[in-house]
PDB file of C-alpha atoms in Angstrom:
ATOM      1  CA  UNK A   1      -0.070   0.104  -0.020  1.00  0.00           C
ATOM      2  CA  UNK A   2       1.018   3.733  -0.431  1.00  0.00           C
ATOM      3  CA  UNK A   3       3.042   5.410   2.186  1.00  0.00           C
ATOM      4  CA  UNK A   4       2.193   9.029   2.861  1.00  0.00           C
ATOM      5  CA  UNK A   5       4.593  11.467   4.612  1.00  0.00           C
ATOM      6  CA  UNK A   6       2.542  14.254   6.205  1.00  0.00           C
ATOM      7  CA  UNK A   7       4.227  17.513   7.679  1.00  0.00           C
ATOM      8  CA  UNK A   8       4.283  19.100  10.136  1.00  0.00           C
ATOM      9  CA  UNK A   9       3.107  16.679  12.739  1.00  0.00           C
ATOM     10  CA  UNK A  10       1.858  19.549  15.048  1.00  0.00           C
ATOM     11  CA  UNK A  11       2.116  23.276  15.192  1.00  0.00           C
ATOM     12  CA  UNK A  12       0.930  26.145  17.377  1.00  0.00           C
ATOM     13  CA  UNK A  13       0.033  29.269  15.453  1.00  0.00           C
ATOM     14  CA  UNK A  14      -1.061  32.794  16.147  1.00  0.00           C
ATOM     15  CA  UNK A  15      -4.466  33.798  15.108  1.00  0.00           C
ATOM     16  CA  UNK A  16      -4.588  35.641  11.605  1.00  0.00           C
ATOM     17  CA  UNK A  17      -1.629  33.725  10.387  1.00  0.00           C
ATOM     18  CA  UNK A  18      -1.577  30.951   7.689  1.00  0.00           C
ATOM     19  CA  UNK A  19      -0.280  27.430   8.030  1.00  0.00           C
ATOM     20  CA  UNK A  20       0.651  25.069   5.019  1.00  0.00           C
ATOM     21  CA  UNK A  21       0.389  21.326   5.500  1.00  0.00           C
ATOM     22  CA  UNK A  22       2.248  18.960   3.096  1.00  0.00           C
ATOM     23  CA  UNK A  23       1.623  15.349   2.026  1.00  0.00           C
ATOM     24  CA  UNK A  24       4.028  13.455  -0.056  1.00  0.00           C
ATOM     25  CA  UNK A  25       3.076   9.883  -1.368  1.00  0.00           C
ATOM     26  CA  UNK A  26       5.614   7.422  -2.374  1.00  0.00           C
ATOM     27  CA  UNK A  27       3.589   6.459  -5.492  1.00  0.00           C
ATOM     28  CA  UNK A  28       1.617   8.284  -8.118  1.00  0.00           C
ATOM     29  CA  UNK A  29      -2.239   8.689  -7.111  1.00  0.00           C
ATOM     30  CA  UNK A  30      -5.096  10.285  -8.851  1.00  0.00           C
ATOM     31  CA  UNK A  31      -7.018  11.571  -6.002  1.00  0.00           C
ATOM     32  CA  UNK A  32      -6.103  13.071  -2.669  1.00  0.00           C
ATOM     33  CA  UNK A  33      -8.414  13.949  -0.080  1.00  0.00           C
ATOM     34  CA  UNK A  34      -8.079  16.393   2.829  1.00  0.00           C
ATOM     35  CA  UNK A  35     -10.027  15.922   6.113  1.00  0.00           C
ATOM     36  CA  UNK A  36     -10.494  17.824   9.259  1.00  0.00           C
ATOM     37  CA  UNK A  37     -11.188  16.224  12.592  1.00  0.00           C
ATOM     38  CA  UNK A  38     -12.145  18.447  15.437  1.00  0.00           C
ATOM     39  CA  UNK A  39     -11.290  17.243  18.922  1.00  0.00           C
ATOM     40  CA  UNK A  40     -13.157  13.920  19.779  1.00  0.00           C
ATOM     41  CA  UNK A  41     -15.129  14.198  16.433  1.00  0.00           C
ATOM     42  CA  UNK A  42     -15.257  12.290  13.241  1.00  0.00           C
ATOM     43  CA  UNK A  43     -13.483  13.159   9.932  1.00  0.00           C
ATOM     44  CA  UNK A  44     -15.093  15.740   7.741  1.00  0.00           C
ATOM     45  CA  UNK A  45     -13.950  15.992   4.173  1.00  0.00           C
ATOM     46  CA  UNK A  46     -12.751  19.338   3.195  1.00  0.00           C
ATOM     47  CA  UNK A  47     -11.939  18.816  -0.437  1.00  0.00           C
ATOM     48  CA  UNK A  48     -10.904  16.483  -3.088  1.00  0.00           C
ATOM     49  CA  UNK A  49      -7.606  17.443  -5.051  1.00  0.00           C
ATOM     50  CA  UNK A  50      -6.852  16.022  -8.388  1.00  0.00           C
ATOM     51  CA  UNK A  51      -3.758  16.707 -10.300  1.00  0.00           C
ATOM     52  CA  UNK A  52      -4.010  19.347 -13.084  1.00  0.00           C
ATOM     53  CA  UNK A  53      -7.548  20.746 -12.001  1.00  0.00           C
ATOM     54  CA  UNK A  54      -8.900  22.801  -9.132  1.00  0.00           C
ATOM     55  CA  UNK A  55      -9.793  21.209  -5.980  1.00  0.00           C
ATOM     56  CA  UNK A  56     -13.482  20.286  -5.327  1.00  0.00           C
ATOM     57  CA  UNK A  57     -14.703  21.762  -1.957  1.00  0.00           C
ATOM     58  CA  UNK A  58     -17.415  20.225   0.214  1.00  0.00           C
ATOM     59  CA  UNK A  59     -20.126  22.224   1.519  1.00  0.00           C
ATOM     60  CA  UNK A  60     -19.029  24.755   4.242  1.00  0.00           C
ATOM     61  CA  UNK A  61     -15.411  24.955   3.030  1.00  0.00           C
ATOM     62  CA  UNK A  62     -14.153  27.481   0.683  1.00  0.00           C
ATOM     63  CA  UNK A  63     -10.964  27.899  -1.525  1.00  0.00           C
ATOM     64  CA  UNK A  64     -10.151  31.394   0.132  1.00  0.00           C
ATOM     65  CA  UNK A  65      -9.762  29.705   3.623  1.00  0.00           C
ATOM     66  CA  UNK A  66      -8.383  26.278   2.512  1.00  0.00           C
ATOM     67  CA  UNK A  67      -6.444  26.855  -0.674  1.00  0.00           C
ATOM     68  CA  UNK A  68      -4.963  23.576  -1.980  1.00  0.00           C
ATOM     69  CA  UNK A  69      -2.297  22.713  -4.363  1.00  0.00           C
ATOM     70  CA  UNK A  70      -1.572  19.543  -6.499  1.00  0.00           C
ATOM     71  CA  UNK A  71       1.269  19.977  -8.606  1.00  0.00           C
ATOM     72  CA  UNK A  72       2.009  16.436  -9.329  1.00  0.00           C
ATOM     73  CA  UNK A  73       0.682  13.106  -8.861  1.00  0.00           C
ATOM     74  CA  UNK A  74       2.521  12.528  -5.594  1.00  0.00           C
ATOM     75  CA  UNK A  75       2.252  15.653  -3.716  1.00  0.00           C
ATOM     76  CA  UNK A  76      -0.351  18.118  -2.283  1.00  0.00           C
ATOM     77  CA  UNK A  77      -0.455  21.052   0.085  1.00  0.00           C
ATOM     78  CA  UNK A  78      -3.567  22.546   2.227  1.00  0.00           C
ATOM     79  CA  UNK A  79      -3.221  25.947   3.514  1.00  0.00           C
ATOM     80  CA  UNK A  80      -5.234  27.113   6.574  1.00  0.00           C
ATOM     81  CA  UNK A  81      -5.499  30.812   6.173  1.00  0.00           C
ATOM     82  CA  UNK A  82      -6.326  33.502   8.399  1.00  0.00           C
ATOM     83  CA  UNK A  83      -6.484  31.197  11.349  1.00  0.00           C
ATOM     84  CA  UNK A  84      -8.839  31.524  14.301  1.00  0.00           C
ATOM     85  CA  UNK A  85      -9.096  29.278  17.279  1.00  0.00           C
ATOM     86  CA  UNK A  86     -12.127  27.552  15.638  1.00  0.00           C
ATOM     87  CA  UNK A  87      -9.538  26.015  13.164  1.00  0.00           C
ATOM     88  CA  UNK A  88      -7.735  24.053  15.928  1.00  0.00           C
ATOM     89  CA  UNK A  89      -8.087  20.605  14.771  1.00  0.00           C
ATOM     90  CA  UNK A  90      -6.308  17.426  13.324  1.00  0.00           C
ATOM     91  CA  UNK A  91      -5.987  17.761   9.600  1.00  0.00           C
ATOM     92  CA  UNK A  92      -5.292  14.521   7.520  1.00  0.00           C
ATOM     93  CA  UNK A  93      -4.633  13.721   3.854  1.00  0.00           C
ATOM     94  CA  UNK A  94      -5.615  10.526   2.260  1.00  0.00           C
ATOM     95  CA  UNK A  95      -5.327   8.763  -0.881  1.00  0.00           C
ATOM     96  CA  UNK A  96      -7.102   5.846  -2.657  1.00  0.00           C
ATOM     97  CA  UNK A  97      -4.963   2.840  -2.654  1.00  0.00           C
ATOM     98  CA  UNK A  98      -5.235  -0.298  -4.813  1.00  0.00           C
ATOM     99  CA  UNK A  99      -8.368  -2.288  -4.396  1.00  0.00           C
ATOM    100  CA  UNK A 100     -10.317   0.708  -3.008  1.00  0.00           C
ATOM    101  CA  UNK A 101      -8.415   0.765   0.004  1.00  0.00           C
ATOM    102  CA  UNK A 102      -7.407   4.268   1.647  1.00  0.00           C
ATOM    103  CA  UNK A 103      -4.112   5.283   3.203  1.00  0.00           C
ATOM    104  CA  UNK A 104      -3.901   8.155   5.467  1.00  0.00           C
ATOM    105  CA  UNK A 105      -1.285  10.499   6.500  1.00  0.00           C
ATOM    106  CA  UNK A 106      -0.441  10.629  10.199  1.00  0.00           C
ATOM    107  CA  UNK A 107      -2.234  13.772  10.663  1.00  0.00           C
ATOM    108  CA  UNK A 108      -1.228  17.610  11.588  1.00  0.00           C
ATOM    109  CA  UNK A 109      -2.415  18.686  14.974  1.00  0.00           C
ATOM    110  CA  UNK A 110      -2.904  22.449  14.738  1.00  0.00           C
ATOM    111  CA  UNK A 111      -3.538  24.601  17.719  1.00  0.00           C
ATOM    112  CA  UNK A 112      -4.423  28.377  17.038  1.00  0.00           C
ATOM    113  CA  UNK A 113      -3.826  30.584  19.959  1.00  0.00           C
TER     114      UNK A 113
ATOM    115  CA  UNK F   1     -26.988  11.494   0.023  1.00  0.00           C
ATOM    116  CA  UNK F   2     -25.428   8.560   1.867  1.00  0.00           C
ATOM    117  CA  UNK F   3     -25.111   8.671   5.562  1.00  0.00           C
ATOM    118  CA  UNK F   4     -23.211   6.591   8.194  1.00  0.00           C
ATOM    119  CA  UNK F   5     -24.436   6.353  11.779  1.00  0.00           C
ATOM    120  CA  UNK F   6     -22.671   5.009  14.802  1.00  0.00           C
ATOM    121  CA  UNK F   7     -25.043   5.053  17.785  1.00  0.00           C
ATOM    122  CA  UNK F   8     -22.669   4.055  20.453  1.00  0.00           C
ATOM    123  CA  UNK F   9     -20.343   6.963  21.439  1.00  0.00           C
ATOM    124  CA  UNK F  10     -18.321   4.829  23.967  1.00  0.00           C
ATOM    125  CA  UNK F  11     -17.986   1.119  24.528  1.00  0.00           C
ATOM    126  CA  UNK F  12     -15.933  -0.862  27.044  1.00  0.00           C
ATOM    127  CA  UNK F  13     -14.815  -4.445  27.190  1.00  0.00           C
ATOM    128  CA  UNK F  14     -12.824  -6.601  29.556  1.00  0.00           C
ATOM    129  CA  UNK F  15      -9.455  -7.877  28.253  1.00  0.00           C
ATOM    130  CA  UNK F  16      -9.889 -11.282  26.412  1.00  0.00           C
ATOM    131  CA  UNK F  17     -13.660 -10.786  26.000  1.00  0.00           C
ATOM    132  CA  UNK F  18     -15.624  -9.949  22.879  1.00  0.00           C
ATOM    133  CA  UNK F  19     -17.262  -6.786  22.116  1.00  0.00           C
ATOM    134  CA  UNK F  20     -19.511  -5.525  19.013  1.00  0.00           C
ATOM    135  CA  UNK F  21     -19.547  -2.114  17.550  1.00  0.00           C
ATOM    136  CA  UNK F  22     -22.623  -1.044  15.657  1.00  0.00           C
ATOM    137  CA  UNK F  23     -22.974   0.781  12.412  1.00  0.00           C
ATOM    138  CA  UNK F  24     -25.778   1.463  10.206  1.00  0.00           C
ATOM    139  CA  UNK F  25     -25.859   3.334   6.796  1.00  0.00           C
ATOM    140  CA  UNK F  26     -28.136   4.684   4.322  1.00  0.00           C
ATOM    141  CA  UNK F  27     -27.964   4.447   0.489  1.00  0.00           C
ATOM    142  CA  UNK F  28     -29.777   3.824  -2.670  1.00  0.00           C
ATOM    143  CA  UNK F  29     -26.746   2.220  -4.397  1.00  0.00           C
ATOM    144  CA  UNK F  30     -26.522  -1.529  -4.646  1.00  0.00           C
ATOM    145  CA  UNK F  31     -22.750  -1.723  -4.989  1.00  0.00           C
ATOM    146  CA  UNK F  32     -20.291  -0.028  -2.550  1.00  0.00           C
ATOM    147  CA  UNK F  33     -17.521  -0.655   0.120  1.00  0.00           C
ATOM    148  CA  UNK F  34     -17.752  -0.534   3.764  1.00  0.00           C
ATOM    149  CA  UNK F  35     -14.843  -0.048   6.046  1.00  0.00           C
ATOM    150  CA  UNK F  36     -13.981  -0.135   9.687  1.00  0.00           C
ATOM    151  CA  UNK F  37     -10.990   2.116  10.730  1.00  0.00           C
ATOM    152  CA  UNK F  38      -9.235   2.220  13.964  1.00  0.00           C
ATOM    153  CA  UNK F  39      -7.727   5.455  15.336  1.00  0.00           C
ATOM    154  CA  UNK F  40      -5.462   5.026  18.315  1.00  0.00           C
ATOM    155  CA  UNK F  41      -4.199   8.274  20.456  1.00  0.00           C
ATOM    156  CA  UNK F  42      -1.235   8.364  17.765  1.00  0.00           C
ATOM    157  CA  UNK F  43      -3.771   9.743  15.378  1.00  0.00           C
ATOM    158  CA  UNK F  44      -2.957   7.281  12.582  1.00  0.00           C
ATOM    159  CA  UNK F  45      -6.055   5.811  10.787  1.00  0.00           C
ATOM    160  CA  UNK F  46      -5.513   2.093  10.367  1.00  0.00           C
ATOM    161  CA  UNK F  47      -7.740   0.040   8.231  1.00  0.00           C
ATOM    162  CA  UNK F  48      -9.095  -2.803  10.295  1.00  0.00           C
ATOM    163  CA  UNK F  49     -11.476  -4.515   7.883  1.00  0.00           C
ATOM    164  CA  UNK F  50     -13.292  -3.919   4.367  1.00  0.00           C
ATOM    165  CA  UNK F  51     -16.359  -5.553   2.902  1.00  0.00           C
ATOM    166  CA  UNK F  52     -17.474  -5.415  -0.620  1.00  0.00           C
ATOM    167  CA  UNK F  53     -21.415  -5.088  -0.813  1.00  0.00           C
ATOM    168  CA  UNK F  54     -21.650  -7.676  -3.463  1.00  0.00           C
ATOM    169  CA  UNK F  55     -19.907 -10.406  -1.382  1.00  0.00           C
ATOM    170  CA  UNK F  56     -22.433 -12.200   0.880  1.00  0.00           C
ATOM    171  CA  UNK F  57     -19.655 -13.493   3.008  1.00  0.00           C
ATOM    172  CA  UNK F  58     -18.769 -11.528   6.069  1.00  0.00           C
ATOM    173  CA  UNK F  59     -15.173 -10.345   6.039  1.00  0.00           C
ATOM    174  CA  UNK F  60     -12.735 -11.588   8.723  1.00  0.00           C
ATOM    175  CA  UNK F  61      -9.323 -10.402   9.659  1.00  0.00           C
ATOM    176  CA  UNK F  62      -7.826 -12.422  12.561  1.00  0.00           C
ATOM    177  CA  UNK F  63      -9.724 -11.338  15.645  1.00  0.00           C
ATOM    178  CA  UNK F  64     -11.912  -8.950  13.858  1.00  0.00           C
ATOM    179  CA  UNK F  65     -14.988  -9.912  11.792  1.00  0.00           C
ATOM    180  CA  UNK F  66     -18.082  -8.101  10.542  1.00  0.00           C
ATOM    181  CA  UNK F  67     -21.760  -8.852  10.384  1.00  0.00           C
ATOM    182  CA  UNK F  68     -22.931  -7.443   7.187  1.00  0.00           C
ATOM    183  CA  UNK F  69     -26.707  -7.124   6.753  1.00  0.00           C
ATOM    184  CA  UNK F  70     -27.256  -5.437   3.341  1.00  0.00           C
ATOM    185  CA  UNK F  71     -31.051  -5.472   3.445  1.00  0.00           C
ATOM    186  CA  UNK F  72     -30.870  -4.032   6.889  1.00  0.00           C
ATOM    187  CA  UNK F  73     -28.055  -1.617   6.126  1.00  0.00           C
ATOM    188  CA  UNK F  74     -26.114  -2.806   9.098  1.00  0.00           C
ATOM    189  CA  UNK F  75     -22.494  -3.448   9.347  1.00  0.00           C
ATOM    190  CA  UNK F  76     -21.187  -4.265  12.874  1.00  0.00           C
ATOM    191  CA  UNK F  77     -17.641  -5.088  13.879  1.00  0.00           C
ATOM    192  CA  UNK F  78     -16.955  -7.811  16.263  1.00  0.00           C
ATOM    193  CA  UNK F  79     -13.661  -7.793  18.112  1.00  0.00           C
ATOM    194  CA  UNK F  80     -12.768 -11.277  19.688  1.00  0.00           C
ATOM    195  CA  UNK F  81     -10.255 -11.754  22.539  1.00  0.00           C
ATOM    196  CA  UNK F  82      -9.944  -8.064  23.008  1.00  0.00           C
ATOM    197  CA  UNK F  83      -6.403  -6.716  23.766  1.00  0.00           C
ATOM    198  CA  UNK F  84      -5.370  -3.605  25.488  1.00  0.00           C
ATOM    199  CA  UNK F  85      -3.963  -2.494  22.144  1.00  0.00           C
ATOM    200  CA  UNK F  86      -7.424  -2.464  20.669  1.00  0.00           C
ATOM    201  CA  UNK F  87      -8.278   0.644  22.728  1.00  0.00           C
ATOM    202  CA  UNK F  88      -8.904   3.221  20.114  1.00  0.00           C
ATOM    203  CA  UNK F  89     -11.702   5.212  18.332  1.00  0.00           C
ATOM    204  CA  UNK F  90     -13.392   3.077  15.567  1.00  0.00           C
ATOM    205  CA  UNK F  91     -14.871   4.677  12.618  1.00  0.00           C
ATOM    206  CA  UNK F  92     -17.444   3.149  10.115  1.00  0.00           C
ATOM    207  CA  UNK F  93     -17.002   4.442   6.595  1.00  0.00           C
ATOM    208  CA  UNK F  94     -18.786   3.917   3.230  1.00  0.00           C
ATOM    209  CA  UNK F  95     -17.752   4.554  -0.331  1.00  0.00           C
ATOM    210  CA  UNK F  96     -19.788   4.415  -3.570  1.00  0.00           C
ATOM    211  CA  UNK F  97     -18.290   2.494  -6.369  1.00  0.00           C
ATOM    212  CA  UNK F  98     -20.223   3.202  -9.564  1.00  0.00           C
ATOM    213  CA  UNK F  99     -21.924   5.980 -11.303  1.00  0.00           C
ATOM    214  CA  UNK F 100     -22.171   9.702 -10.616  1.00  0.00           C
ATOM    215  CA  UNK F 101     -21.802   8.921  -6.884  1.00  0.00           C
ATOM    216  CA  UNK F 102     -18.311   7.579  -7.427  1.00  0.00           C
ATOM    217  CA  UNK F 103     -16.447  10.635  -6.109  1.00  0.00           C
ATOM    218  CA  UNK F 104     -13.994   8.419  -4.251  1.00  0.00           C
ATOM    219  CA  UNK F 105     -14.601  10.005  -1.075  1.00  0.00           C
ATOM    220  CA  UNK F 106     -15.152   8.104   2.148  1.00  0.00           C
ATOM    221  CA  UNK F 107     -18.216   8.984   4.437  1.00  0.00           C
ATOM    222  CA  UNK F 108     -17.478   8.429   7.967  1.00  0.00           C
ATOM    223  CA  UNK F 109     -19.612   7.803  10.979  1.00  0.00           C
ATOM    224  CA  UNK F 110     -19.535   9.654  14.393  1.00  0.00           C
ATOM    225  CA  UNK F 111     -16.955   7.175  15.820  1.00  0.00           C
ATOM    226  CA  UNK F 112     -17.053   4.903  18.849  1.00  0.00           C
ATOM    227  CA  UNK F 113     -14.489   5.129  21.494  1.00  0.00           C
ATOM    228  CA  UNK F 114     -13.475   1.537  22.809  1.00  0.00           C
ATOM    229  CA  UNK F 115     -12.097   1.048  26.159  1.00  0.00           C
ATOM    230  CA  UNK F 116     -10.301  -2.094  27.123  1.00  0.00           C
ATOM    231  CA  UNK F 117     -10.085  -2.840  30.697  1.00  0.00           C
ATOM    232  CA  UNK F 118      -7.467  -5.093  32.030  1.00  0.00           C
TER     233      UNK F 118
END
């Protein structure tokens, strides 16, 4: 199965600033997904990132707040912009593996102060 | 739209005993995948087991097995001989396979926190 390197693993940021999270996959994948997981909650899909096209955002998430880049088939970034304490969450990337399995990054724990 | 429901926010089990986590889902599709993921405190999402809807046989992975009831849209996870390392949050998830609903995305339930008592 694919292996994902997600960075940073955690960060503490000042409100009003931005943080970029990176995911590097060890194989080429078509679709990458970005999730947010608020403390003690389930995973909520932010957007789907396909190489060569704009990301598709879920209801409640907008590109200005969560811009995504997908420059090639092995890499993607998610930026959390103009952060507020409500953005404090775990952010995870995920890819579809062979046989419809999914592999997840190790997550980024973001705290906004 | 498809939905996944886990009605047990928390469960506990004695070490070496058996526990069953419940999951129901709603879909009008006939072909799809269902998953159980485990998330320990490390945050890493770990695939526990996967079931293809077209397969009548329940999936099994060592101590983990599912009871897949397609007509009832139920997908419960049974953990046998529970171990301390099984303590984690467990998520049930659904994915469409075909047609316009095949966006590739997983739809997750709310999660069940499993405590294993020594």
